[in-house]
Amino acid sequence: MADLITVEDPDDPRLRDYTGLTDVELRRKREPAEGLFIAEGEKVIRRAGEAGYEMRSMLLSAKWIDVMRDVIDELPAPVYAVTPELAEQVTGYHVHRGALASMQRKPLPTAGELLRTARRVVVMESVNDHTNIGAIFRSAAALGMDAVLLSPDCADPLYRRSVKVSMGAVFAVPYARLENWPKGLDSVREAGFTLLALTPDEKASALDEAAPHTMDRVALMLGAEGDGLSNQALVAADEWVRIPMSHGVDSLNVGAAAAVAFYAVTSGRPRS
């Protein structure tokens, strides 16, 4: 059973994992280096635990202690009970969900390990907005994509905002980084995947015409909001595909576009 510890000092060193959560640059450097990430809210904390992530500690306001009692009773890690005001002082924002957990990261698999068993893969290039990362992972999980590959400059899927937006779906879809970009795309093709670049370019085939759901192995490439895929990535693709638009709309937010494209790629596949 976890120790329930009341903390009244925002500078208590035991709360270090939770300090400055709104400072993106600080957290981007600290969290991977220290092997941790933050899960926020009851559902996300539970999903992280179910996915096998080890908990370092929890930070709870009083009203969440009973809600999380079953988790607390199974924990070897400390649980820090704080007031909402102190939680805000420590984290830098109002923790309206009242429950945070510091979780231990797992070693990432290699791209090759994921490609051996996957059939439907997402490849993201330079997607550095944490909200978009979270939304894409949630759609990937919901629509049956098998894995996610990230270019080196993509945002961290385990950053708090990404985890929160995904509602914990970042724990459900395995991911890896393609360290050598765009050369790493060659290894995806060599594993038997057809590289489809999602772009609004008029020269691209409409998704229903390309019929990606009939292909054996598909790697769907997504670019950053606004800029889209780089010229290098487009050149590396086997085929360009697009979502047909109406009413003069030229494109969708990358999160929305991903969901539409994932459905086209996985249509007809059994979903669990």
Short mmCIF file of C-alpha atoms in Angstrom, two decimals:
data_model
loop_
_atom_site.label_atom_id
_atom_site.label_comp_id
_atom_site.label_asym_id
_atom_site.label_seq_id
_atom_site.Cartn_x
_atom_site.Cartn_y
_atom_site.Cartn_z
CA MET A 1 0.00 0.00 0.00
CA ALA A 2 1.23 3.49 -0.88
CA ASP A 3 2.17 6.02 1.77
CA LEU A 4 -0.35 8.90 1.83
CA ILE A 5 1.69 12.01 2.57
CA THR A 6 0.23 15.47 3.14
CA VAL A 7 2.46 18.17 1.64
CA GLU A 8 2.04 21.86 2.47
CA ASP A 9 5.20 23.38 0.98
CA PRO A 10 5.22 23.98 -2.81
CA ASP A 11 9.02 23.84 -2.74
CA ASP A 12 9.07 20.37 -1.19
CA PRO A 13 11.69 18.46 -3.26
CA ARG A 14 9.48 15.38 -3.29
CA LEU A 15 7.17 17.23 -5.71
CA ARG A 16 9.95 17.91 -8.22
CA ASP A 17 8.40 15.66 -10.91
CA TYR A 18 5.40 18.01 -11.04
CA THR A 19 7.12 21.41 -11.11
CA GLY A 20 6.67 23.76 -14.05
CA LEU A 21 4.34 21.58 -16.10
CA THR A 22 3.37 24.55 -18.30
CA ASP A 23 6.99 25.23 -19.29
CA VAL A 24 7.15 23.26 -22.53
CA GLU A 25 10.87 23.71 -23.13
CA LEU A 26 11.74 22.69 -19.58
CA ARG A 27 9.54 19.60 -19.66
CA ARG A 28 10.66 18.64 -23.17
CA LYS A 29 14.24 18.43 -21.91
CA ARG A 30 13.58 17.04 -18.43
CA GLU A 31 11.04 14.30 -18.98
CA PRO A 32 12.81 12.10 -21.55
CA ALA A 33 16.18 12.69 -19.84
CA GLU A 34 14.80 11.65 -16.46
CA GLY A 35 12.68 8.85 -17.88
CA LEU A 36 9.32 10.15 -16.71
CA PHE A 37 6.05 11.53 -18.03
CA ILE A 38 2.94 12.98 -16.42
CA ALA A 39 -0.51 11.41 -16.62
CA GLU A 40 -3.43 13.71 -15.80
CA GLY A 41 -6.92 12.69 -14.74
CA GLU A 42 -8.39 9.47 -13.38
CA LYS A 43 -9.00 7.73 -16.73
CA VAL A 44 -5.56 8.51 -18.13
CA ILE A 45 -3.79 7.43 -14.93
CA ARG A 46 -5.68 4.15 -14.92
CA ARG A 47 -4.95 3.53 -18.60
CA ALA A 48 -1.25 4.20 -18.07
CA GLY A 49 -1.21 1.63 -15.27
CA GLU A 50 -3.14 -0.90 -17.35
CA ALA A 51 -0.60 -0.40 -20.15
CA GLY A 52 2.15 -1.47 -17.79
CA TYR A 53 3.76 1.87 -16.98
CA GLU A 54 5.27 1.97 -13.50
CA MET A 55 4.09 4.80 -11.27
CA ARG A 56 6.70 6.94 -9.50
CA SER A 57 4.18 8.91 -7.42
CA MET A 58 0.74 10.54 -7.44
CA LEU A 59 -0.31 14.09 -6.62
CA LEU A 60 -3.94 14.29 -5.50
CA SER A 61 -6.29 16.88 -4.10
CA ALA A 62 -8.37 15.64 -1.17
CA LYS A 63 -11.58 14.86 -3.08
CA TRP A 64 -9.73 12.46 -5.40
CA ILE A 65 -8.25 10.28 -2.69
CA ASP A 66 -11.40 8.16 -2.31
CA VAL A 67 -11.90 8.00 -6.10
CA MET A 68 -8.39 6.66 -6.56
CA ARG A 69 -8.43 4.50 -3.42
CA ASP A 70 -8.20 1.19 -5.29
CA VAL A 71 -5.13 2.44 -7.19
CA ILE A 72 -3.56 3.81 -4.01
CA ASP A 73 -4.07 0.50 -2.20
CA GLU A 74 -2.08 -1.33 -4.88
CA LEU A 75 0.75 1.20 -5.15
CA PRO A 76 4.25 0.88 -3.75
CA ALA A 77 4.85 4.53 -4.72
CA PRO A 78 4.11 7.58 -2.53
CA VAL A 79 0.90 9.57 -2.89
CA TYR A 80 1.11 13.29 -2.11
CA ALA A 81 -2.10 14.90 -0.85
CA VAL A 82 -2.22 18.63 -1.55
CA THR A 83 -4.70 21.48 -1.70
CA PRO A 84 -5.81 22.70 -5.16
CA GLU A 85 -3.99 25.97 -4.45
CA LEU A 86 -0.71 24.24 -3.71
CA ALA A 87 -1.09 22.01 -6.80
CA GLU A 88 -1.43 25.17 -8.90
CA GLN A 89 1.66 26.71 -7.30
CA VAL A 90 3.71 23.61 -8.07
CA THR A 91 2.49 22.85 -11.58
CA GLY A 92 1.85 26.37 -12.86
CA TYR A 93 -1.81 25.86 -13.78
CA HIS A 94 -5.16 24.97 -12.23
CA VAL A 95 -5.26 21.18 -12.06
CA HIS A 96 -9.00 20.94 -12.59
CA ARG A 97 -8.97 17.15 -12.85
CA GLY A 98 -7.38 17.02 -9.40
CA ALA A 99 -5.17 14.00 -10.05
CA LEU A 100 -1.68 13.75 -11.51
CA ALA A 101 0.71 10.84 -11.65
CA SER A 102 4.39 10.71 -12.49
CA MET A 103 5.01 7.59 -14.57
CA GLN A 104 8.20 5.81 -15.58
CA ARG A 105 8.84 5.64 -19.34
CA LYS A 106 9.51 2.34 -21.09
CA PRO A 107 12.31 1.82 -23.63
CA LEU A 108 11.00 2.54 -27.13
CA PRO A 109 10.94 -0.30 -29.65
CA THR A 110 12.82 0.15 -32.90
CA ALA A 111 11.00 0.90 -36.12
CA GLY A 112 12.10 -2.49 -37.44
CA GLU A 113 10.48 -4.29 -34.52
CA LEU A 114 7.15 -2.59 -35.18
CA LEU A 115 7.27 -3.09 -38.94
CA ARG A 116 7.69 -6.85 -38.63
CA THR A 117 4.12 -7.39 -37.43
CA ALA A 118 2.23 -4.24 -38.49
CA ARG A 119 0.01 -3.84 -41.55
CA ARG A 120 -1.24 -0.29 -41.16
CA VAL A 121 1.30 2.31 -40.03
CA VAL A 122 1.16 6.08 -39.49
CA VAL A 123 4.31 8.02 -40.38
CA MET A 124 4.44 11.57 -39.03
CA GLU A 125 6.89 14.21 -40.23
CA SER A 126 7.55 17.34 -38.14
CA VAL A 127 4.22 17.18 -36.29
CA ASN A 128 5.34 19.25 -33.33
CA ASP A 129 2.01 20.40 -31.89
CA HIS A 130 1.18 18.29 -28.84
CA THR A 131 -2.57 18.63 -29.34
CA ASN A 132 -2.30 17.28 -32.89
CA ILE A 133 -0.06 14.43 -31.74
CA GLY A 134 -2.64 13.43 -29.13
CA ALA A 135 -5.57 13.69 -31.56
CA ILE A 136 -3.77 11.60 -34.18
CA PHE A 137 -2.92 8.88 -31.66
CA ARG A 138 -6.52 8.77 -30.47
CA SER A 139 -7.80 8.32 -34.02
CA ALA A 140 -5.07 5.77 -34.79
CA ALA A 141 -6.14 3.68 -31.79
CA ALA A 142 -9.86 4.01 -32.49
CA LEU A 143 -9.60 3.18 -36.19
CA GLY A 144 -7.24 0.25 -35.97
CA MET A 145 -3.85 1.57 -37.06
CA ASP A 146 -1.12 -0.80 -35.86
CA ALA A 147 1.81 1.51 -35.14
CA VAL A 148 3.16 5.05 -35.40
CA LEU A 149 6.56 6.11 -36.72
CA LEU A 150 7.84 9.61 -35.94
CA SER A 151 10.46 11.74 -37.64
CA PRO A 152 13.15 12.99 -35.24
CA ASP A 153 11.56 16.44 -34.89
CA CYS A 154 8.04 15.28 -34.00
CA ALA A 155 6.70 16.23 -30.57
CA ASP A 156 6.83 13.81 -27.65
CA PRO A 157 3.68 11.63 -27.54
CA LEU A 158 4.12 11.29 -23.77
CA TYR A 159 4.12 15.04 -23.09
CA ARG A 160 1.23 15.81 -20.73
CA ARG A 161 -0.89 17.64 -23.31
CA SER A 162 -0.52 14.85 -25.87
CA VAL A 163 -1.45 12.19 -23.34
CA LYS A 164 -4.45 14.21 -22.16
CA VAL A 165 -5.83 14.95 -25.64
CA SER A 166 -5.41 11.31 -26.66
CA MET A 167 -7.28 10.19 -23.52
CA GLY A 168 -4.50 7.70 -22.95
CA ALA A 169 -4.56 6.30 -26.51
CA VAL A 170 -0.82 7.00 -26.73
CA PHE A 171 -0.46 3.94 -24.49
CA ALA A 172 -2.49 1.74 -26.86
CA VAL A 173 -0.59 2.24 -30.14
CA PRO A 174 3.12 1.35 -30.19
CA TYR A 175 5.44 3.94 -31.65
CA ALA A 176 9.08 4.40 -32.60
CA ARG A 177 11.27 7.11 -34.08
CA LEU A 178 12.85 6.98 -37.52
CA GLU A 179 16.15 8.53 -36.51
CA ASN A 180 17.44 8.94 -40.06
CA TRP A 181 15.02 11.19 -41.96
CA PRO A 182 13.92 10.85 -44.71
CA LYS A 183 16.34 7.97 -45.42
CA GLY A 184 14.54 5.91 -42.81
CA LEU A 185 11.54 5.69 -45.12
CA ASP A 186 13.53 3.25 -47.23
CA SER A 187 13.37 0.73 -44.40
CA VAL A 188 9.58 1.09 -44.31
CA ARG A 189 9.34 0.33 -48.03
CA GLU A 190 11.80 -2.56 -47.69
CA ALA A 191 9.49 -4.06 -45.05
CA GLY A 192 6.82 -4.33 -47.73
CA PHE A 193 4.84 -1.15 -47.13
CA THR A 194 3.38 1.14 -49.77
CA LEU A 195 4.19 4.73 -48.76
CA LEU A 196 1.14 6.95 -49.23
CA ALA A 197 1.69 10.70 -48.77
CA LEU A 198 -1.44 12.55 -47.63
CA THR A 199 -1.50 15.95 -49.35
CA PRO A 200 -4.15 18.38 -50.65
CA ASP A 201 -2.21 18.70 -53.93
CA GLU A 202 -4.51 18.36 -56.96
CA LYS A 203 -2.08 15.90 -58.55
CA ALA A 204 -2.80 13.42 -55.73
CA SER A 205 -5.26 10.57 -56.20
CA ALA A 206 -8.49 10.71 -54.22
CA LEU A 207 -8.40 8.23 -51.35
CA ASP A 208 -11.36 6.25 -52.67
CA GLU A 209 -9.63 5.91 -56.04
CA ALA A 210 -6.34 4.81 -54.46
CA ALA A 211 -8.27 2.21 -52.39
CA PRO A 212 -5.63 1.84 -49.64
CA HIS A 213 -7.86 -0.62 -47.77
CA THR A 214 -7.11 -3.19 -50.49
CA MET A 215 -3.33 -2.88 -50.16
CA ASP A 216 -1.40 -5.47 -48.17
CA ARG A 217 0.73 -3.09 -46.12
CA VAL A 218 0.23 0.68 -45.98
CA ALA A 219 2.29 3.46 -44.39
CA LEU A 220 0.28 6.67 -44.38
CA MET A 221 2.50 9.77 -44.21
CA LEU A 222 1.24 12.93 -42.46
CA GLY A 223 2.94 16.32 -42.32
CA ALA A 224 2.77 19.23 -39.89
CA GLU A 225 -0.17 21.58 -39.62
CA GLY A 226 0.06 24.25 -42.32
CA ASP A 227 3.30 23.16 -43.99
CA GLY A 228 2.31 19.59 -44.73
CA LEU A 229 4.86 17.04 -45.88
CA SER A 230 8.25 18.29 -47.03
CA ASN A 231 9.34 17.97 -50.65
CA GLN A 232 11.79 15.27 -49.56
CA ALA A 233 9.01 13.22 -48.00
CA LEU A 234 6.74 13.69 -51.00
CA VAL A 235 9.48 12.53 -53.35
CA ALA A 236 10.08 9.47 -51.16
CA ALA A 237 6.42 8.41 -51.32
CA ASP A 238 5.11 5.73 -53.67
CA GLU A 239 1.85 7.59 -54.23
CA TRP A 240 0.20 10.85 -53.24
CA VAL A 241 -3.36 10.67 -51.89
CA ARG A 242 -5.85 13.35 -50.92
CA ILE A 243 -9.22 13.78 -49.25
CA PRO A 244 -11.67 15.30 -51.76
CA MET A 245 -12.93 18.71 -50.55
CA SER A 246 -16.16 20.65 -51.12
CA HIS A 247 -17.44 24.24 -50.74
CA GLY A 248 -14.05 25.77 -51.49
CA VAL A 249 -12.34 24.26 -48.44
CA ASP A 250 -8.77 23.43 -49.40
CA SER A 251 -7.72 21.23 -46.48
CA LEU A 252 -8.51 19.94 -42.98
CA ASN A 253 -6.67 20.22 -39.70
CA VAL A 254 -4.11 17.42 -39.63
CA GLY A 255 -5.92 15.71 -36.75
CA ALA A 256 -9.22 15.66 -38.64
CA ALA A 257 -7.54 14.66 -41.90
CA ALA A 258 -5.78 11.80 -40.14
CA ALA A 259 -9.06 10.38 -38.85
CA VAL A 260 -10.65 10.45 -42.31
CA ALA A 261 -7.57 8.88 -43.91
CA PHE A 262 -7.24 6.20 -41.21
CA TYR A 263 -10.80 5.09 -41.88
CA ALA A 264 -10.04 4.82 -45.61
CA VAL A 265 -6.87 2.84 -44.90
CA THR A 266 -8.45 0.42 -42.42
CA SER A 267 -11.96 0.07 -43.90
CA GLY A 268 -13.05 -3.55 -43.86
CA ARG A 269 -10.46 -4.64 -41.30
CA PRO A 270 -11.77 -6.25 -38.11
CA ARG A 271 -11.69 -3.94 -35.09
CA SER A 272 -11.23 -5.17 -31.54
#
